[in-house]
Short mmCIF file of C-alpha atoms and ligand atoms in Angstrom, two decimals:
data_model
loop_
_atom_site.label_atom_id
_atom_site.label_comp_id
_atom_site.label_asym_id
_atom_site.label_seq_id
_atom_site.Cartn_x
_atom_site.Cartn_y
_atom_site.Cartn_z
CA UNK A 1 112.71 101.94 126.29
CA UNK A 2 114.70 105.03 127.63
CA UNK A 3 112.72 107.96 129.39
CA UNK A 4 112.03 110.47 126.46
CA UNK A 5 109.32 112.56 125.69
CA UNK A 6 106.74 110.53 123.84
CA UNK A 7 105.14 112.56 121.15
CA UNK A 8 102.81 110.03 119.67
CA UNK A 9 101.70 106.35 119.72
CA UNK A 10 100.31 104.75 117.05
CA UNK A 11 99.23 101.04 116.43
CA UNK A 12 102.82 99.97 115.15
CA UNK A 13 105.04 102.73 116.14
CA UNK A 14 105.86 105.15 118.88
CA UNK A 15 107.37 108.60 118.14
CA UNK A 16 109.82 110.12 120.73
CA UNK A 17 111.43 113.62 120.78
CA UNK A 18 114.58 113.11 118.78
CA UNK A 19 118.13 114.09 120.05
CA UNK A 20 118.27 117.72 118.11
CA UNK A 21 115.51 119.75 117.33
CA UNK A 22 113.60 119.13 113.94
CA UNK A 23 114.15 115.21 114.66
CA UNK A 24 112.17 112.44 115.89
CA UNK A 25 113.01 109.02 117.01
CA UNK A 26 110.58 106.13 115.44
CA UNK A 27 110.14 103.09 117.65
CA UNK A 28 108.91 100.09 115.88
CA UNK A 29 106.55 97.95 117.94
CA UNK A 30 105.66 94.10 117.42
CA UNK A 31 101.88 95.08 117.60
CA UNK A 32 99.77 94.24 114.82
CA UNK A 33 96.16 95.30 114.18
CA UNK A 34 93.98 94.95 111.43
CA UNK A 35 90.31 95.84 110.25
CA UNK A 36 90.54 99.28 111.85
CA UNK A 37 91.72 97.84 115.32
CA UNK A 38 89.14 94.93 115.78
CA UNK A 39 91.82 92.39 115.09
CA UNK A 40 95.05 92.95 117.49
CA UNK A 41 98.01 90.65 118.19
CA UNK A 42 101.72 90.63 118.58
CA UNK A 43 104.10 89.55 115.66
CA UNK A 44 107.26 88.60 117.60
CA UNK A 45 110.17 90.40 115.90
CA UNK A 46 108.20 92.41 113.52
CA UNK A 47 109.42 95.95 114.89
CA UNK A 48 113.07 94.74 114.33
CA UNK A 49 112.45 93.44 110.74
CA UNK A 50 110.35 96.37 109.73
CA UNK A 51 112.80 98.88 111.05
CA UNK A 52 115.59 97.47 108.77
CA UNK A 53 113.26 96.65 105.90
CA UNK A 54 111.89 100.45 106.12
CA UNK A 55 115.58 101.52 106.56
CA UNK A 56 116.51 99.59 103.48
CA UNK A 57 113.88 100.85 101.22
CA UNK A 58 113.86 104.40 102.38
CA UNK A 59 117.81 104.33 101.75
CA UNK A 60 117.58 102.98 98.12
CA UNK A 61 114.44 105.39 97.23
CA UNK A 62 116.72 108.59 98.56
CA UNK A 63 119.43 107.34 96.44
CA UNK A 64 117.25 107.61 93.37
CA UNK A 65 116.09 111.02 94.36
CA UNK A 66 112.98 110.64 96.39
CA UNK A 67 113.02 112.95 99.38
CA UNK A 68 112.17 110.79 102.70
CA UNK A 69 111.87 111.69 106.30
CA UNK A 70 114.44 108.82 107.09
CA UNK A 71 118.08 110.08 108.42
CA UNK A 72 119.55 106.89 109.88
CA UNK A 73 118.85 103.64 111.77
CA UNK A 74 119.75 104.11 115.53
CA UNK A 75 119.32 100.30 116.90
CA UNK A 76 117.26 97.38 116.31
CA UNK A 77 113.95 99.03 116.76
CA UNK A 78 114.76 102.70 116.46
CA UNK A 79 115.41 104.99 113.40
CA UNK A 80 116.00 108.88 113.66
CA UNK A 81 113.70 110.76 111.30
CA UNK A 82 113.24 114.41 110.36
CA UNK A 83 110.04 115.79 111.94
CA UNK A 84 107.47 116.57 109.33
CA UNK A 85 103.96 117.59 109.45
CA UNK A 86 102.00 114.57 108.35
CA UNK A 87 99.47 115.08 105.38
CA UNK A 88 96.32 113.04 106.70
CA UNK A 89 96.07 111.31 103.49
CA UNK A 90 96.96 107.67 102.84
CA UNK A 91 97.90 107.16 99.29
CA UNK A 92 97.42 103.60 97.88
CA UNK A 93 99.15 102.41 94.77
CA UNK A 94 97.56 99.28 93.33
CA UNK A 95 99.10 97.33 90.34
CA UNK A 96 97.10 93.83 91.11
CA UNK A 97 93.67 93.46 92.31
CA UNK A 98 93.44 92.67 96.24
CA UNK A 99 91.79 93.53 99.54
CA UNK A 100 89.53 96.22 99.57
CA UNK A 101 89.58 96.92 95.92
CA UNK A 102 88.66 93.08 95.00
CA UNK A 103 85.67 93.43 97.49
CA UNK A 104 84.49 96.82 96.43
CA UNK A 105 84.36 96.13 92.72
CA UNK A 106 84.01 92.36 92.30
CA UNK A 107 87.42 91.89 91.03
CA UNK A 108 89.04 88.27 91.83
CA UNK A 109 92.31 89.05 93.94
CA UNK A 110 95.33 88.56 91.66
CA UNK A 111 93.67 90.17 88.41
CA UNK A 112 96.44 92.36 87.01
CA UNK A 113 95.29 95.74 86.64
CA UNK A 114 95.11 97.49 83.50
CA UNK A 115 97.21 100.28 84.67
CA UNK A 116 98.59 101.38 88.36
CA UNK A 117 95.67 102.95 90.18
CA UNK A 118 96.04 105.74 93.00
CA UNK A 119 93.47 105.96 95.62
CA UNK A 120 93.25 108.25 98.71
CA UNK A 121 92.12 107.53 102.05
CA UNK A 122 91.47 110.15 105.00
CA UNK A 123 93.45 109.10 107.87
CA UNK A 124 90.86 109.05 110.75
CA UNK A 125 90.37 105.84 113.10
CA UNK A 126 86.76 107.30 114.09
CA UNK A 127 85.64 107.64 110.54
CA UNK A 128 87.58 104.35 109.50
CA UNK A 129 89.52 105.94 106.96
CA UNK A 130 87.29 106.76 104.25
CA UNK A 131 88.32 106.64 100.58
CA UNK A 132 88.04 110.20 99.41
CA UNK A 133 88.74 111.97 95.95
CA UNK A 134 91.07 115.08 94.87
CA UNK A 135 87.98 117.40 95.39
CA UNK A 136 87.74 116.45 99.10
CA UNK A 137 91.30 116.60 99.86
CA UNK A 138 91.51 120.27 98.44
CA UNK A 139 88.14 121.45 99.40
CA UNK A 140 88.74 120.50 103.05
CA UNK A 141 92.24 121.64 102.84
CA UNK A 142 94.00 118.56 103.78
CA UNK A 143 96.64 119.18 100.81
CA UNK A 144 96.86 121.76 98.39
CA UNK A 145 96.63 120.81 94.57
CA UNK A 146 100.21 121.41 94.12
CA UNK A 147 100.99 118.87 97.55
CA UNK A 148 98.86 116.49 95.84
CA UNK A 149 100.46 116.47 92.42
CA UNK A 150 103.62 115.88 94.10
CA UNK A 151 102.64 113.18 96.31
CA UNK A 152 101.09 111.38 93.10
CA UNK A 153 104.47 112.05 91.07
CA UNK A 154 106.36 110.54 94.00
CA UNK A 155 104.25 107.50 94.49
CA UNK A 156 104.37 106.55 90.87
CA UNK A 157 108.24 106.85 91.16
CA UNK A 158 108.18 104.81 94.32
CA UNK A 159 105.72 102.35 92.46
CA UNK A 160 108.20 102.00 89.51
CA UNK A 161 111.36 101.49 91.55
CA UNK A 162 109.95 99.27 94.12
CA UNK A 163 108.23 96.98 91.78
CA UNK A 164 111.68 96.37 89.96
CA UNK A 165 113.40 96.00 93.05
CA UNK A 166 110.74 93.41 94.27
CA UNK A 167 110.60 91.68 91.01
CA UNK A 168 114.47 91.26 91.17
CA UNK A 169 113.93 89.23 94.33
CA UNK A 170 110.94 87.13 93.26
CA UNK A 171 108.19 89.18 94.74
CA UNK A 172 105.25 90.95 93.18
CA UNK A 173 104.31 94.46 94.49
CA UNK A 174 100.54 94.00 94.55
CA UNK A 175 99.91 97.18 96.25
CA UNK A 176 100.90 99.70 99.08
CA UNK A 177 100.29 102.65 101.04
CA UNK A 178 102.23 105.43 101.23
CA UNK A 179 102.13 108.73 103.76
CA UNK A 180 103.91 111.88 103.36
CA UNK A 181 104.59 114.84 105.46
CA UNK A 182 105.74 118.63 105.19
CA UNK A 183 109.15 119.25 105.62
CA UNK A 184 110.20 122.82 106.27
CA UNK A 185 113.54 124.30 105.58
CA UNK A 186 114.19 128.08 105.93
CA UNK A 187 110.61 129.22 104.91
CA UNK A 188 110.76 126.48 102.06
CA UNK A 189 108.30 123.48 102.29
CA UNK A 190 108.95 120.29 100.66
CA UNK A 191 106.78 117.07 100.39
CA UNK A 192 108.62 114.13 101.64
CA UNK A 193 107.81 110.38 102.00
CA UNK A 194 107.25 109.66 105.82
CA UNK A 195 105.88 106.72 107.84
CA UNK A 196 107.55 103.34 107.02
CA UNK A 197 107.40 101.08 104.34
CA UNK A 198 107.49 97.19 104.98
CA UNK A 199 105.32 94.17 104.84
CA UNK A 200 102.71 95.99 107.26
CA UNK A 201 101.91 98.47 104.32
CA UNK A 202 102.62 96.45 101.22
CA UNK A 203 101.11 93.17 99.69
CA UNK A 204 103.95 91.10 98.47
CA UNK A 205 103.32 87.77 96.76
CA UNK A 206 105.96 85.39 95.73
CA UNK A 207 106.11 85.50 91.90
CA UNK A 208 106.06 81.67 91.62
CA UNK A 209 103.84 80.37 94.04
CA UNK A 210 101.80 83.55 94.73
CA UNK A 211 102.41 82.88 98.42
CA UNK A 212 101.57 85.94 100.50
CA UNK A 213 104.66 87.37 102.41
CA UNK A 214 102.97 90.46 104.13
CA UNK A 215 100.34 91.48 106.63
CA UNK A 216 97.54 89.62 105.11
CA UNK A 217 99.02 86.48 106.84
CA UNK A 218 97.99 88.07 110.11
CA UNK A 219 94.78 89.56 108.82
CA UNK A 220 93.57 86.11 107.29
CA UNK A 221 95.20 83.88 109.89
CA UNK A 222 97.62 82.32 107.46
CA UNK A 223 99.94 81.67 110.01
CA UNK A 224 103.94 81.99 109.69
CA UNK A 225 103.73 85.69 109.83
CA UNK A 226 107.18 86.46 111.39
CA UNK A 227 108.76 83.91 109.05
CA UNK A 228 107.13 85.89 106.13
CA UNK A 229 108.67 89.12 107.12
CA UNK A 230 111.81 87.42 107.75
CA UNK A 231 111.80 85.91 104.09
CA UNK A 232 111.43 89.49 102.78
CA UNK A 233 114.31 90.60 104.59
CA UNK A 234 116.34 87.78 103.57
CA UNK A 235 115.65 88.16 99.95
CA UNK A 236 116.61 91.87 100.44
CA UNK A 237 119.69 90.51 101.54
CA UNK A 238 119.45 92.17 105.12
CA UNK A 239 118.88 89.02 106.92
CA UNK A 240 121.90 86.96 106.30
CA UNK A 241 121.98 83.44 107.71
CA UNK A 242 123.96 84.52 110.73
CA UNK A 243 121.47 87.09 111.98
CA UNK A 244 120.54 90.63 111.19
CA UNK A 245 123.94 91.92 111.37
CA UNK A 246 125.74 92.15 107.90
CA UNK A 247 123.74 94.38 105.55
CA UNK A 248 124.27 93.17 101.86
CA UNK A 249 122.45 93.99 98.91
CA UNK A 250 119.44 91.91 97.37
CA UNK A 251 120.11 88.56 95.74
CA UNK A 252 118.90 88.50 92.34
CA UNK A 253 116.25 85.42 91.74
CA UNK A 254 116.18 84.03 88.09
N1 LIG B 301 97.04 99.63 103.93
C1 LIG B 301 97.69 100.15 104.84
N2 LIG B 301 96.98 100.93 106.30
C2 LIG B 301 95.73 101.01 105.99
C3 LIG B 301 94.94 100.56 104.96
C4 LIG B 301 95.74 99.74 103.86
O1 LIG B 301 98.97 99.98 105.04
O2 LIG B 301 94.88 101.60 106.88
C5 LIG B 301 97.80 99.00 102.93
C6 LIG B 301 97.68 97.58 102.84
O3 LIG B 301 98.43 96.64 103.60
C7 LIG B 301 97.54 97.17 101.35
C8 LIG B 301 97.42 98.49 100.79
O4 LIG B 301 97.38 99.67 101.71
O5 LIG B 301 98.97 96.66 100.87
C9 LIG B 301 95.59 98.21 100.07
O6 LIG B 301 94.99 98.05 101.30
P1 LIG B 301 93.42 97.73 101.17
O7 LIG B 301 92.64 99.03 100.63
O8 LIG B 301 93.07 96.50 100.14
O9 LIG B 301 92.56 97.45 102.67
P2 LIG B 301 92.69 96.46 103.39
O10 LIG B 301 92.34 95.16 102.66
O11 LIG B 301 94.47 95.95 103.88
O12 LIG B 301 91.86 96.53 104.41
#
């Protein structure tokens, strides 16, 4: 890593000062954590794959008009992003029961939900990211009602678009987590998609076999974690046989 001012270090990424004001460099690490940091490990090559996968998905979303913080990928592990003021809410969209929803309500994993469900969690490691309601978010001033409306509308568009994109490559988008930020441009504020979209924060199951191709392989010690991330990248057409050089479109699965 070059010597640059480190702005923030999270569990899976480091943010450095960017080359121009208003930009940051997002560096993807191989570190993996689960269960609020109680389980720690390294998934070799994960950072490189997530950098590419997130670049790909953020670029496609931007093409359909979803504003994001992503500017461009810089190298194997780094991407240039716009500096935003992160809203301290994790927005989870669910299509199929899994993880904490299955546990909380006793719904077997894999049960399709009657409609997509959105949940909010307050970003706080000390408090273990508690689930919160709109009332908490607006009353405590974490986001204004209008911000929240924008976040929900964008999340539903992301869900529709990504569900279709993954279905086309034989993957079911079970659930995922998004983060948003405020981007200031000449006194105007816009809510944009921030952080990353990768198998670290999505549940992706093979349509035919229900095989898990995401971080649950790490959480549940299922093995072949790196291979799963690689398989997602391969199906997206961003990891051709010869290595992660050529960027092609996704291969449709019949
Ligand atoms: N998720 C995440 N970061 C978190 C919590 C959840 O990216 O801090 C993602 C997770 O990968 C899954 C979705 O959000 O795709 C829903 O996670 P859930 O609430 O079921 O929690 P988990 O079972 O992961 O603890």
